[in-house]
Short mmCIF file of C-alpha atoms in Angstrom, two decimals:
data_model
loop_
_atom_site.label_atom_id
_atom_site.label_comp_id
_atom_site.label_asym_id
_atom_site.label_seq_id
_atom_site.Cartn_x
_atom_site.Cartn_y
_atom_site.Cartn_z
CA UNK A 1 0.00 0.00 0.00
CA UNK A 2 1.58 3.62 -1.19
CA UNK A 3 2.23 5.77 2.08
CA UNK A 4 -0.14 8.95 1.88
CA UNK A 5 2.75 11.91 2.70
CA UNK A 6 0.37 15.31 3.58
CA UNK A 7 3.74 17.36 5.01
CA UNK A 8 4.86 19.53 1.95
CA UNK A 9 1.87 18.90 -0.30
CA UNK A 10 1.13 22.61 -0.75
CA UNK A 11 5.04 22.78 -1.82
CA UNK A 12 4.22 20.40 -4.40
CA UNK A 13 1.40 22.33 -5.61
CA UNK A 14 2.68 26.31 -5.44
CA UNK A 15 6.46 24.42 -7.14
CA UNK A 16 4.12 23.39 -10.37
CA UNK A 17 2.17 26.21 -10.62
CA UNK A 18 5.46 28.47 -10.93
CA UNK A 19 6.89 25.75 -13.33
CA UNK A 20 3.90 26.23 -15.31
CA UNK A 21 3.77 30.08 -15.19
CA UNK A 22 7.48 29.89 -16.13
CA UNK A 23 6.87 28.08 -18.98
CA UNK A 24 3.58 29.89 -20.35
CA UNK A 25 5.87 32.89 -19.93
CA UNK A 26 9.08 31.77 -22.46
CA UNK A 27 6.09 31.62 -25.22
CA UNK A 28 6.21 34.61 -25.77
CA UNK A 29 9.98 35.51 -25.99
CA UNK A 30 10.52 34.54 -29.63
CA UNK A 31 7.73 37.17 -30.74
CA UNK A 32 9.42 40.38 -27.86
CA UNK A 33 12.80 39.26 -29.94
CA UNK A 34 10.94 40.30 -33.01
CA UNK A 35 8.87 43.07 -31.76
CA UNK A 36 11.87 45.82 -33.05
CA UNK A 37 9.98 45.08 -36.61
CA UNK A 38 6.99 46.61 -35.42
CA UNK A 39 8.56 50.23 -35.25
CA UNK A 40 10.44 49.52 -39.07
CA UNK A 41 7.64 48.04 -40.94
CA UNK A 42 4.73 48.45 -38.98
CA UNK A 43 2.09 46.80 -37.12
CA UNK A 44 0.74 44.67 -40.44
CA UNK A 45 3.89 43.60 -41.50
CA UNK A 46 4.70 41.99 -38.16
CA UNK A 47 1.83 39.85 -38.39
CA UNK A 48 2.32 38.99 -41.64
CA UNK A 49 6.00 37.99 -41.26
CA UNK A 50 5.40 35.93 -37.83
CA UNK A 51 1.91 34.95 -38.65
CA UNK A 52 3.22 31.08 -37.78
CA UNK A 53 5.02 32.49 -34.63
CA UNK A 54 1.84 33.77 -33.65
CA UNK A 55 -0.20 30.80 -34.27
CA UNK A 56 2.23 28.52 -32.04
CA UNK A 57 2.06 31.17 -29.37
CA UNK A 58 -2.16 30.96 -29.37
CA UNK A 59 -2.48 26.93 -29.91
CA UNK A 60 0.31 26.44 -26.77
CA UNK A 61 -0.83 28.94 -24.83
CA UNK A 62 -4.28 27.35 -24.57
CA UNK A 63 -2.83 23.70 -24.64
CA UNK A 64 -0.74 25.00 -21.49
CA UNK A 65 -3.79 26.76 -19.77
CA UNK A 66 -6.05 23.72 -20.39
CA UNK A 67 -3.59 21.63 -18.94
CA UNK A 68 -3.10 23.50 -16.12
CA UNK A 69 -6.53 23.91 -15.54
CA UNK A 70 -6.94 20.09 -15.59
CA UNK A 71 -3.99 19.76 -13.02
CA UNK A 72 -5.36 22.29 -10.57
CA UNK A 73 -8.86 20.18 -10.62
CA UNK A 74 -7.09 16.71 -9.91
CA UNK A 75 -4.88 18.57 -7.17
CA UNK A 76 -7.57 19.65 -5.37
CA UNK A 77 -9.59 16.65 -5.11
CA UNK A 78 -6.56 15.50 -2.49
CA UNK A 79 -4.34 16.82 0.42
CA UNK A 80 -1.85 14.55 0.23
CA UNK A 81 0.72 12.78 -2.25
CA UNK A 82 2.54 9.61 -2.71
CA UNK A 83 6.17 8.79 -4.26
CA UNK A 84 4.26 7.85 -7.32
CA UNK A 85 2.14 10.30 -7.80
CA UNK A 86 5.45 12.71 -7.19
CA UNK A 87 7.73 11.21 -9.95
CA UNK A 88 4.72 11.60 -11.91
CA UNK A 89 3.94 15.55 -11.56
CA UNK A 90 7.50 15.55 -12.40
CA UNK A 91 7.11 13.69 -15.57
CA UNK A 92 4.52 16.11 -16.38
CA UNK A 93 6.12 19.27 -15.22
CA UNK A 94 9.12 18.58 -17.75
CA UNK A 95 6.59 18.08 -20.66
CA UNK A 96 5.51 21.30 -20.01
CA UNK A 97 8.79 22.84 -19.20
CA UNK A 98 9.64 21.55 -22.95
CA UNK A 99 6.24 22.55 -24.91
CA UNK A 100 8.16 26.48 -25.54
CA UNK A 101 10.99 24.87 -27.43
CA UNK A 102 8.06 22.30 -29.41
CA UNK A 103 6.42 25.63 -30.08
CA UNK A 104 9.77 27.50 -31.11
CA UNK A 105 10.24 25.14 -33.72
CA UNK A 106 6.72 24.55 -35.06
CA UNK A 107 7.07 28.29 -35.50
CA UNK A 108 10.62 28.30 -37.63
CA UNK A 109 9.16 24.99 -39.66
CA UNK A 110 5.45 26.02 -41.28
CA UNK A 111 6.33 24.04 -44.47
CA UNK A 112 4.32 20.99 -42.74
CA UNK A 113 6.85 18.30 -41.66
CA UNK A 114 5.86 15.54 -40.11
CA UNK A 115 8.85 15.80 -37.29
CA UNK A 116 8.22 18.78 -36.09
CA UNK A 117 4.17 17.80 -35.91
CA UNK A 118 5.43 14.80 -33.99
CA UNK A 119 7.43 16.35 -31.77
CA UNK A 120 4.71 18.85 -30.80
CA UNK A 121 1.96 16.55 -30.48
CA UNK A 122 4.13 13.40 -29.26
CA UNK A 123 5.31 15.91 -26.23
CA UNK A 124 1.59 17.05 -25.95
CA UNK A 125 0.12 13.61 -26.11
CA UNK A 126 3.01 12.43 -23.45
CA UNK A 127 1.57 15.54 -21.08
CA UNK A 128 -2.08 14.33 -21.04
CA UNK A 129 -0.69 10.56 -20.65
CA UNK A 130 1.25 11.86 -17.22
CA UNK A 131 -1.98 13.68 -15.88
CA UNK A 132 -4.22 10.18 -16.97
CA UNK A 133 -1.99 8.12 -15.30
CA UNK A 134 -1.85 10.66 -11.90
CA UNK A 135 -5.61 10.39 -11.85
CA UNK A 136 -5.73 7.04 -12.07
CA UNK A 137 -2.87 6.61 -9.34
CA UNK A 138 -4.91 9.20 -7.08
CA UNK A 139 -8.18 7.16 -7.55
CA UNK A 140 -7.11 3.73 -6.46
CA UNK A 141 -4.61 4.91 -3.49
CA UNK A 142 -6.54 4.35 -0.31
CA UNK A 143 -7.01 7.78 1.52
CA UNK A 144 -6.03 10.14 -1.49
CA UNK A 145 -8.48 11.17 -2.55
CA UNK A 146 -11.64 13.06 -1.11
CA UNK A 147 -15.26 11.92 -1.57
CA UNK A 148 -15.81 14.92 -3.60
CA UNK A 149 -13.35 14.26 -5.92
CA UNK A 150 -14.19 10.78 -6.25
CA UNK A 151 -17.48 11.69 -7.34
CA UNK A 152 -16.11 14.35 -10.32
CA UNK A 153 -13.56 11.77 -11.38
CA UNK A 154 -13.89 10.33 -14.57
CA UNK A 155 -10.66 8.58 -16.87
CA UNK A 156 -13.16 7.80 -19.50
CA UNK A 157 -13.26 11.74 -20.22
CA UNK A 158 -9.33 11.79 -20.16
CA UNK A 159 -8.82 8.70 -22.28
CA UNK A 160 -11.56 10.10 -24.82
CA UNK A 161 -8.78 13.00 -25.46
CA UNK A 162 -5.81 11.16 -25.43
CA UNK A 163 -7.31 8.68 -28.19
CA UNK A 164 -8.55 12.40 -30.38
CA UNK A 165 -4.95 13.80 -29.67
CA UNK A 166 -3.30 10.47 -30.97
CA UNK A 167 -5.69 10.27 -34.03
CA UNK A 168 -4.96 14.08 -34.75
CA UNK A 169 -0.98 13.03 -34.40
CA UNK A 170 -1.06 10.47 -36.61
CA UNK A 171 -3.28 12.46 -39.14
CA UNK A 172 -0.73 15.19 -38.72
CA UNK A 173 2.22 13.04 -39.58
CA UNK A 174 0.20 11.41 -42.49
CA UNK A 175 -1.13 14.60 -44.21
CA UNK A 176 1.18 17.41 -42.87
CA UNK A 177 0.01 19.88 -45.39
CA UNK A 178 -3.16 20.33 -42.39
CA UNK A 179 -0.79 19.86 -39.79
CA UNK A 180 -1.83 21.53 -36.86
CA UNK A 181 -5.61 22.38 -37.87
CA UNK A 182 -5.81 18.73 -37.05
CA UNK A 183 -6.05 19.44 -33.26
CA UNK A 184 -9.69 20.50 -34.25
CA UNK A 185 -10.52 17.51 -33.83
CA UNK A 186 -10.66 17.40 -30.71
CA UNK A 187 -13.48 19.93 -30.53
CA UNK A 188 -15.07 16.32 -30.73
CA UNK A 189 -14.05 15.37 -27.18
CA UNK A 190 -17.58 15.34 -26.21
CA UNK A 191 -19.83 13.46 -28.42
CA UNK A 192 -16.61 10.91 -28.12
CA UNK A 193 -17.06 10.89 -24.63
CA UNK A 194 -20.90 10.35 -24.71
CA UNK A 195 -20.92 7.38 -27.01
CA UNK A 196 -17.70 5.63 -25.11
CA UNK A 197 -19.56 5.75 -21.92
CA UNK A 198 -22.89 4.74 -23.89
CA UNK A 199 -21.05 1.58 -25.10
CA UNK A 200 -18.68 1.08 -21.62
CA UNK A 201 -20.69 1.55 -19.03
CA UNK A 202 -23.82 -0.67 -18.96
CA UNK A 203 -21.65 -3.30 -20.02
CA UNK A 204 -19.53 -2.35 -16.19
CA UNK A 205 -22.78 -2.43 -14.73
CA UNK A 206 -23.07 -5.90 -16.41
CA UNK A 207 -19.94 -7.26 -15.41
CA UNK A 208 -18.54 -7.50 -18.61
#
């Protein structure tokens, strides 16, 4: 049985959110070190000329705050942490420390290659994999997690989006010319989720 550690949890939790700030923050350096072309050629120019700079800066700036958002719900269904669950926040933290230098060179690379969409997504897909398998490691450790959380806790809603963001990686790879317009997609997290659970659950309530 994991030991539930409570001394130092909030340490855990305030030491990702800065690693996360941190790393929502570098985003945006690559378009400040270009910002001198504003003054030159003016305002339309600079969006013209770092129009794919721009576009990695919006898609992984809402991939980051989704994630984050995600993290802060798991995190406060508990008060407590085990070894486990540690190594993986770590695992997860690093993803996210290394989503700016995915983004850097999705930016420098808009020709669609299927490399650079693989390293993107792959690090993306490796992110949501870290938080699925925290969940799951919080949900069946004894005296983790809180009744309230056990009641909003539901891996067939994070599996649903880690099978989308693998479908839009391989489509990516496959067809780069779309490359990453494929992440719409997952705008189809949803109806996904609703017809998994229609075709799951009753047969768990069936002992299947």
């Amino acid at each position: 049985m994991a030991e539930v550690r409570t001394r130092g949890f909030d340490r855990l939790v305030n030491f990702s959110d800065a690693v996360v700030a941190i790393a929502i923050t570098l985003l945006i350096l690559p378009l400040v070190d270009a910002s001198s072309e504003v003054a030159k050629e003016g305002i339309g120019s600079y969006f013209q000329h770092n129009f794919w700079q721009l576009l990695a800066f919006a898609i992984s700036f809402v991939v980051i705050a989704r994630l984050w958002m995600v993290h802060h719900q798991v995190f406060g269904w508990i008060e407590g942490y085990t070894s486990g669950l540690l190594w993986l926040n770590m695992l997860w933290l690093a993803c996210i420390v290394f989503m700016p230098f995915t983004a850097n060179v999705l930016s420098d690379s808009p020709n669609g290659r299927p490399d650079v969409h693989a390293l993107y997504l792959g690090d993306l897909l490796l992110t949501a994999l870290a938080m699925q398998f925290m969940e799951l490691l919080i949900v069946r450790t004894p005296g983790l997690l809180s009744d309230e959380g056990r009641a909003q806790s539901d891996p067939l809603r994070g599996w649903t989006f880690i099978i989308l963001l693998a479908v839009a990686m391989v489509l990516a790879i496959l067809l780069p010319d779309i490359g990453m317009f494929w992440l719409f997609i997952l705008f189809l997290s949803r109806p996904v989720y609703l017809l998994l659970a229609r075709m799951i659950r009753p047969r768990e309530r069936a002992g299947v």
